[in-house]
DNA sequence: TTGAAATTCGTTTTT
DNA sequence: CGAATTTCAA
């Protein structure tokens, strides 16, 4: 039922309710963002901890309650599924509180029409998700009547199709030399691709660029023989998938943009009244085009939020310049459309000490200042008092570092607390509800081992894990190791092997790739060793050995006929009865989810849909498909755990995350690994600290620049500067996650007075100067370990 | 400052 | 294992 203007909530009442009902005290710019009209677009430049999600959610609710928009016509997009989930839950929580509040008032005022309207409002219908998820949703609507339903391919499946069906034939029939020399520039250290798979993967990343950057195909093709070959490969791939109505991420967006531009698609979608975009600085040209097209066709209200300093996804085509130049681009592409900009720069998250620290970080290098939005105000401190200095824990060896870091955590979260030198303060977890889960360890990678010639070498996360587990606590780091290397995953997959192919009669007849050949025997061994321990949990009546023997003989324990068809899923659920970790350990739940997701998806791409049949020839064929479609992808590390489906970090465990994953999150105590692996100024790892050449991502941007609309904007800064900018932003995000305590950890080498280890994270300037080194020459001989200017309290 | 010996390194992020 | 970097001694 359309609402008369008089029945809606007034903006004043809405704002008052935000304060009275939700208990949110909005500052002036925040209030401006919520109350800004719907006629002109709104660009919000929001620093860390400035309440951008709050503002976005309130603005969406205001559209429904004050502007009378249908909830299903309001759409909020963000960058990760994790962030989308948070948006949804906050929308729902606040939305319901506000609706209840206004309904109660309407009831008291005997305003029946308003009460009826409020009672029928379905806040849950507000659409929140990633743009990719909406594109997938809309894909079905681009279908031509009578054609088959479009299918989205998993990334590994799509890559497999490209390498096998398109790339390999062209590469082998003479294209190799041309492609190798072209692709080398985008490879690590600009080396020629090592093998065909390597070359294929590089070619895939170029393809994604070509699509996401909206590269002009004629210009690109005309720029060289290799470019022509690459464009032909992409075209072949596109046609191959098109014939089968299949799509990958990029092609799906491309299809949606095409549908919108042709004018056929928008009419099929739910009409749009408002579009709100979070994390706009990570938008790519393709996504910008989709947003602009949606706004053009719907005439909807448009608000974007972002922070140029937190742009982390250049490697995925994200273009921070689309954000910094938003107003000009919007005006140019939607003539007559107006926009306004608001800065949110008061930080409500961190202590003043922490805010000062990351402000200094963002401004200490003039070369980076030039990359930021001109005239951007510094982030202002808000939280008063209870300041703890920024802490630094640096040790001579990795062993010492992980031991002392773990002890520090135990003191703070399990013991009497830790006295902070230079202050009277004691850092100790809250007596009520405080737990190790309040701390977060951030690093550029969370891998627990690195490969070397003499086997795997431990990294910081595994050592911290070991120390904390020894003390009865633990970590939550489900991405620390590949699925194929997790002991209980090995046991589970090994048990599947023993059940399906007990004598490895089948296995030896199959052509398996090298990784699968290596891992299948390992998994079998793990399972056999496990059976030998005779695990008997309370819920299982028979022994595991007995159960597996039943599969071997295809005879049930009660002597009945073996079923004609058993879903693999059933077998897995049965087997985990003997491995209780899969039911109660949070990390194992994530591993299990990844395996189960692969099995469930198998219904779409695996010949037998992962059903195990009992009659020839289907019995061996259905078993074979388990090798090819489940075991082989896991052995090749193509099945990855899904960070967004990760359950909240358990309260008694230390969260370990990549800085990328931590975006948008906040933790009371944040520990940033700025150098647990840096002992010298070695060139091989310079790209993680202090790059010497431009990253391949940046080079690809520049390579495409002449043929894209955003090329000029991007190359306004040099390749090497953009490579440095990315590293600055990474650590800016890391440092600004902390609420109360921020600690930098690493090896002593990084902060010695005379160190040569150049590192962006420890405040080196890209001109080679080091802000933490005192310039007093008198200190040069026998200098103290601790430079005077270092703003860290070393512990 | 120079040459030789000793040490250290080995890519990462994701819809 | 090969290359880059640091350290040591003159």
PDB file of C-alpha atoms in Angstrom, chain A residues 370-471:
ATOM      1  CA  UNK A 370      50.818  12.914  -2.345  1.00  0.00           C
ATOM      2  CA  UNK A 371      48.794   9.751  -2.938  1.00  0.00           C
ATOM      3  CA  UNK A 372      46.048  10.621  -0.499  1.00  0.00           C
ATOM      4  CA  UNK A 373      42.876  12.627  -1.076  1.00  0.00           C
ATOM      5  CA  UNK A 374      44.029  16.239  -1.148  1.00  0.00           C
ATOM      6  CA  UNK A 375      43.038  18.239   1.908  1.00  0.00           C
ATOM      7  CA  UNK A 376      41.968  15.156   3.842  1.00  0.00           C
ATOM      8  CA  UNK A 377      41.683  16.116   7.498  1.00  0.00           C
ATOM      9  CA  UNK A 378      43.686  14.059   9.992  1.00  0.00           C
ATOM     10  CA  UNK A 379      41.784  11.497  11.982  1.00  0.00           C
ATOM     11  CA  UNK A 380      40.748  13.038  15.290  1.00  0.00           C
ATOM     12  CA  UNK A 381      41.040  11.258  18.587  1.00  0.00           C
ATOM     13  CA  UNK A 382      37.915  10.860  20.581  1.00  0.00           C
ATOM     14  CA  UNK A 383      38.287   8.302  23.332  1.00  0.00           C
ATOM     15  CA  UNK A 384      39.760   9.988  26.365  1.00  0.00           C
ATOM     16  CA  UNK A 385      42.199   8.596  28.895  1.00  0.00           C
ATOM     17  CA  UNK A 386      43.422   5.067  29.650  1.00  0.00           C
ATOM     18  CA  UNK A 387      46.315   5.322  27.280  1.00  0.00           C
ATOM     19  CA  UNK A 388      48.852   2.596  26.862  1.00  0.00           C
ATOM     20  CA  UNK A 389      51.921   3.381  24.762  1.00  0.00           C
ATOM     21  CA  UNK A 390      52.397   1.555  21.485  1.00  0.00           C
ATOM     22  CA  UNK A 391      54.329  -1.560  22.419  1.00  0.00           C
ATOM     23  CA  UNK A 392      57.217  -3.217  20.638  1.00  0.00           C
ATOM     24  CA  UNK A 393      58.329  -6.784  21.217  1.00  0.00           C
ATOM     25  CA  UNK A 394      61.480  -7.604  19.276  1.00  0.00           C
ATOM     26  CA  UNK A 395      63.750 -10.581  19.832  1.00  0.00           C
ATOM     27  CA  UNK A 396      66.927 -11.963  18.303  1.00  0.00           C
ATOM     28  CA  UNK A 397      65.379 -15.185  17.060  1.00  0.00           C
ATOM     29  CA  UNK A 398      61.987 -16.440  15.991  1.00  0.00           C
ATOM     30  CA  UNK A 399      62.026 -18.969  18.837  1.00  0.00           C
ATOM     31  CA  UNK A 400      62.552 -16.240  21.439  1.00  0.00           C
ATOM     32  CA  UNK A 401      59.985 -14.025  19.805  1.00  0.00           C
ATOM     33  CA  UNK A 402      57.215 -16.608  19.812  1.00  0.00           C
ATOM     34  CA  UNK A 403      58.025 -17.761  23.345  1.00  0.00           C
ATOM     35  CA  UNK A 404      57.982 -14.233  24.744  1.00  0.00           C
ATOM     36  CA  UNK A 405      54.939 -13.181  22.760  1.00  0.00           C
ATOM     37  CA  UNK A 406      53.021 -16.204  24.015  1.00  0.00           C
ATOM     38  CA  UNK A 407      54.128 -15.548  27.585  1.00  0.00           C
ATOM     39  CA  UNK A 408      52.990 -11.961  27.251  1.00  0.00           C
ATOM     40  CA  UNK A 409      49.551 -13.137  26.121  1.00  0.00           C
ATOM     41  CA  UNK A 410      49.342 -15.634  28.969  1.00  0.00           C
ATOM     42  CA  UNK A 411      50.283 -12.947  31.498  1.00  0.00           C
ATOM     43  CA  UNK A 412      47.682 -10.566  30.147  1.00  0.00           C
ATOM     44  CA  UNK A 413      44.848 -13.043  29.683  1.00  0.00           C
ATOM     45  CA  UNK A 414      45.508 -15.729  32.254  1.00  0.00           C
ATOM     46  CA  UNK A 415      47.847 -14.239  34.802  1.00  0.00           C
ATOM     47  CA  UNK A 416      48.311 -11.108  36.819  1.00  0.00           C
ATOM     48  CA  UNK A 417      48.733  -8.845  33.830  1.00  0.00           C
ATOM     49  CA  UNK A 418      51.854  -7.210  32.469  1.00  0.00           C
ATOM     50  CA  UNK A 419      53.321  -3.982  33.790  1.00  0.00           C
ATOM     51  CA  UNK A 420      54.020  -1.519  31.002  1.00  0.00           C
ATOM     52  CA  UNK A 421      57.417   0.113  31.414  1.00  0.00           C
ATOM     53  CA  UNK A 422      57.497   3.876  31.431  1.00  0.00           C
ATOM     54  CA  UNK A 423      53.971   4.060  32.825  1.00  0.00           C
ATOM     55  CA  UNK A 424      52.238   2.915  35.952  1.00  0.00           C
ATOM     56  CA  UNK A 425      49.810   0.932  33.837  1.00  0.00           C
ATOM     57  CA  UNK A 426      49.266  -2.802  33.954  1.00  0.00           C
ATOM     58  CA  UNK A 427      47.854  -4.444  30.862  1.00  0.00           C
ATOM     59  CA  UNK A 428      45.428  -7.117  31.917  1.00  0.00           C
ATOM     60  CA  UNK A 429      42.308  -8.597  30.386  1.00  0.00           C
ATOM     61  CA  UNK A 430      38.970  -7.553  31.760  1.00  0.00           C
ATOM     62  CA  UNK A 431      37.962  -9.545  34.808  1.00  0.00           C
ATOM     63  CA  UNK A 432      34.439  -9.843  33.438  1.00  0.00           C
ATOM     64  CA  UNK A 433      34.232 -11.394  30.001  1.00  0.00           C
ATOM     65  CA  UNK A 434      37.795 -10.662  28.943  1.00  0.00           C
ATOM     66  CA  UNK A 435      39.495 -13.526  27.111  1.00  0.00           C
ATOM     67  CA  UNK A 436      42.286 -14.337  24.707  1.00  0.00           C
ATOM     68  CA  UNK A 437      39.762 -13.880  21.892  1.00  0.00           C
ATOM     69  CA  UNK A 438      40.103 -10.125  22.513  1.00  0.00           C
ATOM     70  CA  UNK A 439      43.553 -10.293  20.955  1.00  0.00           C
ATOM     71  CA  UNK A 440      44.360 -10.574  17.280  1.00  0.00           C
ATOM     72  CA  UNK A 441      47.630 -11.418  15.568  1.00  0.00           C
ATOM     73  CA  UNK A 442      47.963  -9.818  12.153  1.00  0.00           C
ATOM     74  CA  UNK A 443      50.478 -10.720   9.488  1.00  0.00           C
ATOM     75  CA  UNK A 444      50.653 -10.418   5.748  1.00  0.00           C
ATOM     76  CA  UNK A 445      50.374 -14.191   5.592  1.00  0.00           C
ATOM     77  CA  UNK A 446      48.968 -16.632   8.145  1.00  0.00           C
ATOM     78  CA  UNK A 447      50.737 -19.679   6.717  1.00  0.00           C
ATOM     79  CA  UNK A 448      52.179 -21.766   9.515  1.00  0.00           C
ATOM     80  CA  UNK A 449      55.030 -23.243   7.505  1.00  0.00           C
ATOM     81  CA  UNK A 450      57.152 -22.114   4.628  1.00  0.00           C
ATOM     82  CA  UNK A 451      58.768 -24.533   2.236  1.00  0.00           C
ATOM     83  CA  UNK A 452      62.493 -24.840   2.027  1.00  0.00           C
ATOM     84  CA  UNK A 453      64.838 -27.385   0.539  1.00  0.00           C
ATOM     85  CA  UNK A 454      65.126 -29.197   3.852  1.00  0.00           C
ATOM     86  CA  UNK A 455      61.410 -29.548   4.410  1.00  0.00           C
ATOM     87  CA  UNK A 456      58.895 -27.195   5.976  1.00  0.00           C
ATOM     88  CA  UNK A 457      60.141 -24.404   8.245  1.00  0.00           C
ATOM     89  CA  UNK A 458      58.022 -23.085  11.101  1.00  0.00           C
ATOM     90  CA  UNK A 459      56.693 -19.557  10.959  1.00  0.00           C
ATOM     91  CA  UNK A 460      55.474 -17.368  13.802  1.00  0.00           C
ATOM     92  CA  UNK A 461      51.825 -18.573  13.824  1.00  0.00           C
ATOM     93  CA  UNK A 462      52.649 -22.252  14.405  1.00  0.00           C
ATOM     94  CA  UNK A 463      55.069 -21.465  17.215  1.00  0.00           C
ATOM     95  CA  UNK A 464      52.543 -19.266  18.966  1.00  0.00           C
ATOM     96  CA  UNK A 465      49.970 -22.012  18.440  1.00  0.00           C
ATOM     97  CA  UNK A 466      52.246 -24.570  20.092  1.00  0.00           C
ATOM     98  CA  UNK A 467      53.026 -22.364  23.083  1.00  0.00           C
ATOM     99  CA  UNK A 468      49.417 -21.409  23.693  1.00  0.00           C
ATOM    100  CA  UNK A 469      48.135 -24.949  23.281  1.00  0.00           C
ATOM    101  CA  UNK A 470      50.701 -26.136  25.782  1.00  0.00           C
ATOM    102  CA  UNK A 471      49.156 -23.663  28.236  1.00  0.00           C
TER     103      UNK A 471
END
